[in-house]
């Protein structure tokens, strides 16, 4: 379903009532304050809408006013050459305009800006095109994702954005489709099913990338033990060109491509072959000179190495960086960051390509700060490990051996026989929120965190919440406080240069600019502008809405703008204590665009108090049934409603009335609220299971009433 605003069709040609497409203008901005900027062109016709190709992305620095690809350039540096907004004047930044996204959930998209039009996504894979000058909605497309698909997601109904190529806009949908839209009006041109099994819990949350007329897309779902793969589709027709499976489907084949035979040798013959994990759900980068496509792969499914591959083995290609030929999908090299992963230590985090002088030599490098807490610098031509050092506290490994490239395990993370307090947590020292790299400073800016996770073989603990023997588990270790940071990291010296502490660990991505400013949004609803060399706070702009998305910068009509999607959510909103006091204002999803001398940002309404826990049904359930209900709740409910009964955005189940409790089976098993996104769990839970979950929720409510 799509809706068009302000467009008219005449004999198959699209025209705009305001004729503003005929005067589009983007620019490269000089470093002086408020200097007028010469427009690149004023002759863009409707037929030329979104005409992005490989040459244009490769030469993106020649049109710095656009943001043509996910990381702006193929190297994914997320560095803007624009400098009109700089250290001297960024304190004057204010709101140019805002556009509502009709969402109270997490917004993760990187907006794409092409010739005066912004293309972005909201929740449930909805796509919108807006006038980059005013925020006027030009068209929107809703792919109609079945709200029942929500239960197949680990981490909220999010989407990280679109790709734009030769007049088309491409989006991956939560329910596994890759969709091509007409960039002029949002009409669907083609749709293909990317899933190998629609019965399994697959999804797409990542943004497609386009290389050599191929749309590259991966899938999510490793938490649910699906089998990972990355696929390439023809941008014109949607025809599948190639597919690379990241893990083998069995010990002895058949193998879909030769690399899987090598991988199978790293799995125990008695492995759990139901899926294996390794989903390629986010990061990619491309080097056109080497003609290598880099893809990061995810965690094992199930998490526990002992359950997944009882006889041991590295389990390729889990938690790995893959270098593939974009024409064929064949593997050139791989590097595994976490062999035998047991901790959800994905290598799907943002990768940056750069040329650095290291030990007197110019090296073509790939940089990544994956979940496991080590910052890696690799030779991107060969996969050789150049260096790896801890960028956050990590107790699972002491160091990475440079010769073998393997981590040296400490034994402190082995939970095969007892619970362990492991750092980093499963949220990682760094997650999907993009880093940025400034060639001016040589620094990488990492949205990072120190946080631990209690792992046990039952898999029923999240972070450290609900653990009553945390001090015992932490004994003898110098455990840091739980903190979020933006860290400026020197990748050559492999050391911290500065860091800005944040009040929460789940914040936004980073943007570095030629103006000497790094932009970063936080969970608490503040947009920071920081001095890129020192970390000095140049501006702290309250916007009220928490941010997890990365900012971008673009220019139109000679004016530089900074834009960010605001809307807090994702996997951590329901596990980090779940305290409704975390958010002061309603989680009003919106696209915010800033400029020099703009207006104050209007704050959303304050969060309304939730009120006391109401009287609950009588609880006569046996302790063993309550424990079973707790486990079922953790596995099936906590991911959305909070592990211990509360979440800032979704319903706090402790607040259910007796009347709502009377409808519990109809909701959980009958799908009474499926249209609202509460899926039926009839395929996962029996009536007795549902009763046990309900009893556990009542026990949580009673405990809250007694506090």
XYZ file of C-alpha atoms in Angstrom:
707
model
C 0.000 0.000 0.000
C 1.364 3.448 -0.829
C 0.179 7.008 -0.636
C 1.465 9.891 -2.758
C 1.343 13.528 -1.705
C 1.636 16.424 -4.129
C 2.234 14.384 -7.299
C 0.243 14.118 -10.555
C 0.596 11.505 -13.304
C 0.193 12.600 -16.960
C 0.700 9.979 -19.666
C 2.935 7.964 -17.384
C 5.134 10.900 -16.406
C 5.269 12.144 -12.844
C 5.070 15.900 -12.200
C 5.019 17.836 -8.970
C 2.515 20.642 -8.417
C 5.207 22.866 -6.910
C 7.782 22.199 -9.636
C 10.446 22.139 -6.938
C 12.137 19.157 -8.510
C 13.252 21.440 -11.327
C 15.285 23.573 -8.965
C 16.997 20.993 -6.789
C 20.325 22.143 -5.495
C 22.946 20.415 -3.401
C 26.332 21.715 -2.532
C 29.750 21.286 -1.038
C 30.078 23.739 1.825
C 33.204 25.687 2.732
C 34.523 25.797 6.244
C 33.707 29.485 6.825
C 30.670 30.522 8.873
C 27.514 31.099 6.798
C 29.409 31.457 3.517
C 27.068 31.165 0.517
C 27.370 27.891 -1.320
C 27.285 27.373 -5.055
C 24.627 24.914 -6.199
C 25.752 21.856 -8.132
C 22.844 21.923 -10.585
C 19.389 23.315 -11.039
C 18.250 21.126 -13.929
C 17.261 17.863 -12.260
C 14.189 16.578 -14.065
C 11.568 14.193 -12.771
C 13.040 11.489 -14.997
C 16.330 11.897 -13.141
C 14.945 11.229 -9.659
C 17.243 9.051 -7.538
C 19.648 8.283 -10.371
C 22.346 6.818 -8.170
C 24.868 4.348 -9.576
C 28.257 2.948 -8.630
C 30.245 5.747 -10.195
C 28.255 8.318 -8.287
C 28.768 6.557 -4.941
C 32.483 6.092 -5.630
C 32.758 9.826 -6.366
C 30.445 10.897 -3.519
C 32.951 13.462 -2.245
C 32.319 15.500 -5.393
C 28.736 16.100 -4.218
C 29.033 16.308 -0.435
C 25.536 17.739 -0.048
C 24.046 14.326 -0.769
C 24.065 11.213 1.411
C 23.865 8.635 -1.364
C 24.427 5.344 0.450
C 24.027 3.848 3.899
C 27.451 4.988 5.144
C 27.480 7.860 2.610
C 30.306 6.118 0.749
C 31.142 2.489 0.031
C 33.857 2.605 2.710
C 31.155 3.320 5.317
C 33.223 5.998 7.064
C 30.161 8.124 7.902
C 32.202 11.254 7.527
C 30.638 14.356 6.018
C 32.928 16.744 4.111
C 30.488 19.570 4.859
C 31.921 22.231 7.144
C 29.480 25.140 7.268
C 28.443 23.856 10.693
C 31.668 23.836 12.675
C 33.182 24.042 16.139
C 32.806 27.828 16.250
C 29.108 28.027 15.407
C 27.511 24.679 16.260
C 26.160 26.198 19.474
C 23.682 28.046 17.233
C 22.166 24.809 15.934
C 18.389 24.655 16.068
C 15.452 22.904 14.451
C 14.819 23.440 10.739
C 11.836 21.061 10.616
C 10.540 17.781 11.947
C 8.395 15.050 10.412
C 6.364 12.561 12.473
C 6.979 8.870 11.805
C 3.757 7.528 13.392
C 5.693 5.356 15.811
C 6.293 4.928 19.525
C 8.920 2.230 19.010
C 12.574 2.211 18.000
C 13.685 4.103 14.875
C 17.057 2.974 13.528
C 17.162 4.198 9.924
C 19.947 6.108 8.236
C 18.134 8.556 5.930
C 19.326 8.590 2.325
C 19.418 12.023 0.674
C 19.509 12.291 -3.111
C 19.066 15.588 -4.926
C 16.766 17.253 -2.437
C 14.720 14.206 -1.427
C 15.077 12.227 1.797
C 14.201 8.535 1.794
C 13.818 6.873 5.176
C 11.946 4.148 7.053
C 9.792 3.927 10.130
C 8.699 0.887 12.118
C 7.126 -2.121 10.382
C 9.325 -1.444 7.295
C 7.294 1.584 6.179
C 9.080 3.838 3.666
C 8.696 7.589 3.310
C 10.021 10.185 0.882
C 10.212 13.791 2.065
C 11.240 17.163 0.702
C 14.695 17.773 2.191
C 13.957 21.508 2.403
C 10.696 21.456 4.295
C 9.970 17.920 5.460
C 6.840 17.792 3.325
C 5.729 14.199 2.786
C 5.972 13.319 -0.904
C 4.889 9.694 -0.704
C 4.813 6.756 1.673
C 4.723 3.015 1.181
C 3.451 0.502 3.725
C 4.415 -3.064 2.732
C 1.646 -4.424 4.961
C 3.751 -6.574 7.269
C 1.472 -8.914 9.194
C 1.579 -7.723 12.796
C 1.645 -11.373 13.870
C 5.224 -11.482 12.534
C 6.245 -9.460 15.582
C 6.825 -12.587 17.663
C 9.504 -13.681 15.180
C 11.701 -10.692 16.037
C 14.352 -10.574 18.708
C 14.696 -6.843 18.858
C 11.706 -4.630 18.088
C 9.889 -3.849 14.825
C 12.795 -1.767 13.510
C 14.341 -1.076 10.120
C 17.731 0.483 9.412
C 16.870 2.131 6.118
C 16.667 1.896 2.347
C 19.022 1.851 -0.625
C 18.495 4.060 -3.667
C 19.647 3.084 -7.163
C 18.749 4.167 -10.697
C 15.309 5.507 -9.924
C 14.350 2.819 -7.430
C 14.142 2.635 -3.646
C 14.848 -0.760 -2.085
C 13.730 -1.938 1.356
C 13.869 -5.226 3.216
C 10.733 -5.976 5.222
C 10.363 -7.529 8.646
C 8.609 -10.521 7.109
C 11.498 -11.264 4.778
C 10.642 -9.624 1.461
C 12.921 -7.439 -0.617
C 10.851 -4.719 -2.286
C 11.711 -2.335 -5.122
C 9.736 0.912 -5.268
C 9.500 3.642 -7.863
C 11.469 6.528 -6.375
C 9.066 9.030 -7.943
C 5.848 7.896 -6.285
C 6.512 4.878 -4.041
C 4.677 2.397 -6.239
C 5.881 -1.190 -5.896
C 7.849 -2.372 -8.943
C 8.711 -5.859 -7.732
C 8.830 -7.930 -4.556
C 10.786 -11.133 -3.894
C 10.703 -13.534 -0.960
C 14.216 -13.815 0.500
C 13.381 -16.514 3.043
C 14.385 -20.144 2.580
C 11.738 -21.261 5.084
C 8.782 -19.043 5.995
C 7.938 -21.302 8.891
C 11.102 -20.327 10.755
C 11.666 -17.102 12.659
C 13.494 -15.145 9.966
C 13.293 -11.384 9.487
C 14.990 -8.434 7.798
C 15.872 -5.318 9.765
C 19.033 -4.229 7.936
C 19.424 -1.813 5.059
C 20.194 -3.250 1.617
C 23.460 -2.320 -0.107
C 23.851 -2.110 -3.870
C 27.057 -3.078 -5.647
C 27.425 -3.485 -9.403
C 23.648 -3.500 -9.970
C 23.117 -6.192 -7.337
C 20.991 -5.600 -4.260
C 22.704 -7.304 -1.319
C 20.559 -8.279 1.665
C 20.881 -10.559 4.682
C 18.427 -11.778 7.299
C 17.987 -11.831 11.059
C 16.911 -14.655 13.330
C 20.017 -16.297 14.815
C 18.474 -15.947 18.290
C 15.919 -18.457 17.030
C 18.570 -20.787 15.563
C 17.818 -20.155 11.884
C 20.478 -20.736 9.227
C 22.280 -17.599 8.071
C 22.928 -16.470 4.503
C 23.513 -13.406 2.372
C 21.798 -12.957 -1.011
C 22.300 -10.845 -4.133
C 19.406 -9.875 -6.424
C 19.352 -8.164 -9.803
C 18.329 -4.547 -9.190
C 16.191 -4.374 -12.323
C 14.299 -7.661 -12.159
C 14.612 -8.920 -8.602
C 16.022 -12.223 -9.836
C 18.280 -14.048 -7.376
C 21.870 -13.867 -8.641
C 23.742 -15.716 -5.879
C 23.446 -16.770 -2.258
C 26.200 -17.468 0.280
C 25.260 -19.602 3.282
C 27.246 -18.660 6.376
C 26.948 -22.068 8.074
C 26.593 -25.613 6.711
C 23.254 -27.369 6.793
C 24.748 -30.743 7.744
C 28.047 -32.454 8.497
C 28.377 -34.229 5.162
C 26.470 -32.134 2.640
C 25.151 -31.612 0.156
C 26.984 -28.304 0.246
C 25.427 -25.422 -1.674
C 28.874 -23.963 -2.428
C 32.478 -25.138 -1.887
C 33.208 -22.968 1.152
C 30.684 -24.938 3.218
C 32.755 -28.114 3.073
C 35.600 -26.233 4.756
C 33.144 -24.822 7.284
C 31.603 -28.225 8.067
C 34.964 -29.487 9.287
C 34.771 -26.915 12.112
C 31.465 -28.264 13.414
C 30.960 -31.363 15.532
C 29.289 -34.170 13.544
C 26.624 -34.345 16.252
C 25.873 -30.627 15.988
C 22.384 -29.241 16.226
C 21.696 -28.913 12.506
C 18.340 -27.177 12.934
C 19.860 -23.883 11.823
C 23.125 -22.848 13.411
C 22.779 -19.069 13.257
C 25.332 -16.816 11.604
C 22.774 -14.430 10.136
C 24.144 -11.448 8.199
C 21.670 -8.943 9.595
C 23.470 -5.625 9.318
C 26.962 -4.523 8.318
C 28.531 -4.498 4.867
C 31.176 -2.456 3.070
C 32.692 -2.502 -0.419
C 36.115 -1.745 -1.886
C 35.690 -1.056 -5.619
C 39.455 -1.156 -6.264
C 39.861 -4.620 -4.726
C 36.349 -5.555 -5.853
C 35.614 -7.084 -2.466
C 32.300 -7.024 -0.614
C 32.697 -7.316 3.156
C 29.915 -8.907 5.183
C 29.696 -9.391 8.949
C 28.019 -12.518 10.322
C 26.132 -13.167 13.530
C 26.047 -15.358 16.590
C 25.471 -19.065 16.907
C 22.011 -20.473 17.336
C 21.509 -21.660 19.990
C 23.951 -19.393 21.819
C 25.599 -22.137 23.837
C 28.503 -23.728 21.971
C 28.013 -26.847 24.109
C 24.433 -27.264 22.946
C 25.047 -26.196 19.359
C 28.216 -28.185 18.613
C 28.809 -30.601 21.524
C 32.104 -31.894 20.164
C 33.586 -28.392 19.912
C 35.006 -26.637 16.849
C 35.221 -23.040 15.713
C 31.849 -23.227 13.911
C 32.611 -21.299 10.739
C 31.425 -18.872 9.544
C 29.810 -17.645 12.759
C 30.953 -14.287 14.156
C 33.129 -13.682 11.114
C 34.067 -11.036 8.581
C 33.704 -12.403 5.043
C 35.324 -10.934 1.934
C 33.236 -11.961 -1.092
C 33.362 -11.346 -4.822
C 30.214 -9.319 -5.562
C 29.851 -10.880 -9.025
C 29.734 -14.471 -7.787
C 29.428 -14.541 -4.002
C 32.600 -16.636 -3.755
C 34.708 -16.271 -0.617
C 38.164 -14.691 -0.935
C 39.065 -14.623 2.752
C 37.467 -14.746 6.186
C 38.411 -13.734 9.699
C 36.546 -15.113 12.704
C 36.470 -12.711 15.650
C 34.976 -15.186 18.147
C 35.649 -18.869 17.385
C 33.117 -21.176 19.046
C 30.907 -18.253 20.067
C 28.775 -18.847 23.174
C 27.933 -15.263 24.148
C 26.082 -13.700 21.190
C 29.328 -12.014 20.142
C 28.330 -11.144 16.606
C 30.636 -9.644 13.988
C 27.693 -7.900 12.337
C 28.792 -4.556 13.761
C 29.721 -1.637 11.533
C 32.870 -2.048 9.425
C 34.920 0.908 8.203
C 37.447 0.882 5.355
C 40.352 3.315 5.427
C 43.964 3.701 4.343
C 46.237 4.113 7.366
C 49.969 4.436 7.875
C 50.984 1.673 10.281
C 54.625 0.987 11.185
C 55.777 3.178 8.337
C 53.653 1.395 5.721
C 50.473 2.520 4.043
C 47.895 -0.188 4.710
C 44.439 -0.746 3.264
C 42.543 -1.692 6.399
C 39.155 -2.790 7.596
C 38.224 -1.707 11.128
C 35.558 -3.200 13.351
C 34.560 -3.012 17.001
C 32.365 -6.118 17.280
C 30.402 -7.133 20.330
C 33.254 -9.092 21.910
C 35.056 -5.962 23.147
C 38.153 -5.988 20.905
C 38.869 -3.372 18.239
C 40.215 -5.122 15.133
C 42.357 -3.715 12.352
C 42.651 -6.104 9.398
C 44.369 -5.931 6.050
C 41.288 -5.755 3.862
C 43.027 -7.298 0.839
C 44.139 -10.465 2.635
C 42.301 -10.667 5.960
C 45.591 -10.556 7.877
C 45.174 -9.412 11.472
C 47.238 -6.264 12.009
C 46.141 -5.509 15.579
C 43.409 -6.141 18.133
C 43.000 -4.472 21.522
C 40.200 -4.140 24.076
C 38.126 -0.992 23.692
C 35.869 -1.868 26.680
C 36.182 -4.128 29.697
C 36.212 -7.785 28.613
C 36.797 -10.788 30.865
C 36.064 -13.633 28.438
C 39.499 -13.327 26.790
C 42.738 -11.738 27.945
C 44.050 -10.775 24.508
C 44.095 -11.748 20.845
C 47.212 -13.556 19.656
C 48.531 -11.701 16.627
C 50.183 -14.730 15.048
C 47.178 -17.054 15.174
C 44.512 -14.346 15.227
C 42.729 -16.227 18.008
C 41.502 -14.906 21.370
C 43.148 -16.232 24.519
C 40.253 -17.475 26.664
C 40.347 -16.806 30.397
C 37.841 -19.476 31.458
C 35.760 -16.800 33.211
C 33.054 -17.080 30.555
C 32.658 -20.872 30.549
C 29.084 -21.390 31.763
C 28.791 -25.069 30.863
C 28.709 -26.056 34.544
C 27.960 -22.845 36.444
C 26.610 -19.357 35.911
C 29.163 -16.758 34.845
C 29.169 -12.969 34.920
C 30.542 -12.224 31.454
C 31.806 -8.980 29.933
C 30.851 -7.609 27.476
C 27.169 -8.444 27.693
C 25.212 -9.941 24.826
C 24.415 -6.342 23.855
C 28.123 -6.054 23.155
C 30.805 -3.513 23.861
C 29.395 -2.018 20.666
C 26.261 -3.074 18.821
C 24.731 -2.100 15.460
C 24.808 1.664 16.127
C 27.303 2.907 13.518
C 30.721 4.261 14.345
C 32.280 7.033 12.281
C 35.826 7.757 11.165
C 37.372 11.157 10.570
C 40.290 11.239 8.121
C 41.080 14.668 9.595
C 41.735 13.343 13.107
C 42.446 9.712 12.269
C 40.045 8.696 15.041
C 37.152 6.262 15.104
C 34.153 7.341 17.205
C 32.505 4.321 18.841
C 29.133 4.216 20.637
C 30.318 1.834 23.347
C 29.290 0.432 26.713
C 30.525 -1.414 29.760
C 27.871 -3.914 30.802
C 27.880 -7.528 31.902
C 25.566 -10.466 31.362
C 24.936 -13.483 33.552
C 25.081 -16.554 31.335
C 23.978 -19.992 32.414
C 23.160 -23.186 30.564
C 19.422 -22.608 31.064
C 19.714 -19.278 29.243
C 17.210 -17.602 31.550
C 19.226 -14.579 32.727
C 19.434 -11.199 30.980
C 22.140 -8.730 31.929
C 22.443 -8.891 35.707
C 18.793 -8.255 36.523
C 17.058 -10.889 38.615
C 20.386 -12.339 39.774
C 20.636 -12.510 43.548
C 24.274 -13.689 43.792
C 25.908 -11.080 41.554
C 28.589 -10.188 44.106
C 29.561 -13.829 44.362
C 29.791 -14.150 40.581
C 31.901 -10.994 40.365
C 34.263 -11.954 43.177
C 37.922 -11.389 42.410
C 37.244 -9.286 39.307
C 37.612 -5.542 38.881
C 34.111 -5.051 37.494
C 33.407 -1.584 36.040
C 30.106 0.208 36.590
C 27.469 -0.153 33.896
C 28.010 2.848 31.651
C 27.545 4.080 28.108
C 30.183 6.057 26.241
C 31.094 7.686 23.001
C 34.767 6.738 22.648
C 37.311 8.363 20.360
C 39.707 5.574 19.425
C 43.087 5.778 17.717
C 43.147 2.713 15.412
C 46.873 2.962 14.705
C 48.037 3.226 18.311
C 45.068 1.107 19.443
C 44.306 3.370 22.375
C 41.570 5.563 23.786
C 41.997 9.286 23.097
C 38.868 10.576 24.869
C 35.422 9.429 25.904
C 32.094 11.053 26.735
C 30.095 9.180 29.342
C 26.338 8.839 28.837
C 23.551 8.151 31.303
C 22.350 5.010 29.525
C 24.125 2.249 27.623
C 21.772 2.147 24.599
C 22.434 5.285 22.570
C 22.692 6.381 18.954
C 25.351 6.193 16.254
C 28.022 8.764 15.439
C 28.665 11.262 12.650
C 32.024 12.972 12.087
C 32.240 16.111 9.969
C 34.842 18.294 8.300
C 33.684 21.078 10.611
C 35.544 19.369 13.442
C 32.325 18.254 15.120
C 31.106 14.780 16.069
C 27.342 14.376 16.500
C 25.820 11.733 18.775
C 22.292 11.205 20.115
C 21.504 9.567 23.430
C 18.809 7.437 25.020
C 17.867 10.300 27.301
C 16.942 12.555 24.380
C 20.003 14.773 23.975
C 21.826 15.505 20.738
C 25.481 16.182 21.487
C 27.948 18.080 19.336
C 31.488 17.262 20.471
C 34.905 18.610 19.567
C 36.371 15.826 17.423
C 39.892 16.128 18.879
C 39.175 16.678 22.571
C 35.617 15.494 23.230
C 34.638 18.896 24.618
C 30.868 19.324 24.625
C 30.117 22.142 22.197
C 26.342 21.701 22.298
C 23.880 19.629 24.318
C 20.527 19.986 22.612
C 17.508 18.518 24.443
C 14.944 17.006 22.075
C 13.019 14.846 24.533
C 12.974 11.696 22.397
C 15.666 9.073 22.861
C 17.861 8.269 19.874
C 19.449 5.041 18.724
C 19.857 5.958 15.034
C 22.950 7.651 13.580
C 22.897 11.300 12.470
C 23.719 12.289 8.897
C 24.483 15.610 7.236
C 23.324 17.006 3.913
C 23.016 20.365 2.177
C 20.302 22.012 0.140
C 20.044 25.578 -1.166
C 23.484 26.339 0.185
C 22.631 25.367 3.766
C 24.076 22.455 5.704
C 21.704 20.346 7.795
C 22.117 17.588 10.369
C 19.352 14.995 10.448
C 18.543 12.130 12.805
C 15.690 9.698 13.358
C 14.498 9.987 16.959
C 12.690 7.077 18.590
C 14.095 4.855 21.329
C 13.758 1.083 21.340
C 15.477 -2.010 20.060
C 16.636 -5.032 22.054
C 17.707 -3.205 25.168
C 14.635 -1.134 25.971
C 13.027 -4.149 27.570
C 16.015 -5.553 29.441
C 17.854 -2.637 31.007
C 15.821 -2.554 34.138
C 12.631 -1.720 32.292
C 12.045 1.356 34.438
C 9.398 3.665 33.019
C 11.263 6.563 34.662
C 13.999 6.052 32.077
C 12.084 8.221 29.616
C 10.871 11.663 30.698
C 8.863 12.276 27.529
C 6.627 10.238 25.281
C 8.582 8.241 22.721
C 7.402 10.346 19.783
C 9.044 8.898 16.675
C 10.091 11.640 14.254
C 12.747 12.756 11.815
C 14.510 15.853 13.125
C 16.481 18.162 10.836
C 18.712 20.906 12.230
C 20.374 24.014 10.805
C 22.234 27.044 12.066
C 19.952 29.574 13.769
C 17.044 27.156 13.706
C 14.172 27.096 16.159
C 14.035 25.474 19.618
C 13.024 21.821 19.487
C 9.466 21.259 20.760
C 9.468 18.535 23.392
C 6.923 15.708 23.303
C 4.387 15.399 26.136
C 5.777 14.099 29.426
C 5.396 10.404 30.115
C 2.186 9.855 32.044
C 2.587 8.002 35.343
C 1.442 4.406 35.058
C -0.224 4.303 38.410
C -0.236 1.618 41.095
C -0.439 -2.117 40.450
C -4.144 -3.066 40.653
C -5.512 -5.936 42.738
C -4.601 -9.293 41.200
C -6.370 -12.651 40.890
C -5.801 -15.050 43.759
C -2.556 -16.976 43.333
C -2.508 -20.611 44.454
C 0.081 -21.918 41.996
C 2.718 -24.374 43.153
C 6.328 -23.067 43.303
C 7.527 -25.452 40.590
C 4.801 -24.181 38.249
C 5.787 -20.583 38.972
C 9.381 -21.430 38.074
C 8.234 -22.998 34.805
C 6.151 -19.900 34.159
C 9.192 -17.724 34.804
C 11.277 -19.617 32.246
C 8.485 -19.519 29.672
C 8.023 -15.805 30.300
C 11.749 -15.123 29.795
C 11.850 -17.085 26.543
C 8.557 -15.882 25.056
C 7.442 -12.613 26.665
C 10.365 -10.742 28.194
C 11.830 -9.685 24.871
C 8.957 -7.215 24.428
C 7.371 -6.718 27.826
C 10.525 -6.571 29.931
C 12.279 -9.413 31.672
C 10.994 -8.417 35.072
C 7.645 -6.974 34.262
C 8.158 -3.461 32.963
C 9.146 -1.630 29.809
C 9.016 2.044 28.889
C 6.928 1.708 25.707
C 4.972 -1.544 25.677
C 2.383 -2.667 28.238
C 3.626 -3.450 31.730
C 1.922 -6.782 32.349
C 2.015 -6.241 36.101
C -0.642 -3.577 35.579
C -3.223 -5.933 34.092
C -6.578 -5.743 35.834
C -8.613 -8.758 36.881
C -10.815 -8.112 33.845
C -7.810 -8.268 31.503
C -6.566 -11.386 33.281
C -9.921 -13.001 32.458
C -9.038 -12.539 28.763
C -5.463 -13.818 29.115
C -5.942 -17.090 27.228
C -7.877 -15.324 24.454
C -5.008 -12.870 24.044
C -2.037 -15.217 24.360
C -3.431 -18.256 22.575
C -6.413 -16.887 20.674
C -4.777 -13.836 19.100
C -7.371 -11.383 20.397
C -4.924 -8.464 20.077
C -3.034 -9.668 17.013
C -3.924 -6.585 14.972
C -2.241 -4.490 17.644
C 0.977 -6.504 17.310
C 0.390 -9.028 20.108
C 0.783 -12.310 18.242
C -0.905 -15.560 19.168
C 1.478 -18.012 20.833
C -0.742 -21.029 20.270
C 2.056 -22.724 18.312
C 4.570 -22.139 21.093
C 2.561 -22.507 24.312
C 0.024 -25.006 25.557
C -2.886 -23.941 27.722
C -0.987 -25.194 30.765
C 2.052 -23.174 29.676
C -0.076 -20.062 29.293
C -1.530 -20.611 32.769
C 1.984 -20.870 34.206
C 3.060 -17.647 32.492
C -0.019 -15.858 33.793
C 0.677 -17.086 37.317
C 4.231 -15.803 37.091
C 2.997 -12.374 35.949
C 0.606 -12.278 38.922
C 3.535 -13.101 41.212
C 5.524 -10.206 39.736
C 2.578 -7.882 40.277
C 2.125 -9.030 43.857
C 5.814 -8.500 44.553
C 5.510 -4.937 43.217
C 2.459 -4.280 45.391
C 4.427 -5.420 48.432
C 7.354 -3.091 47.757
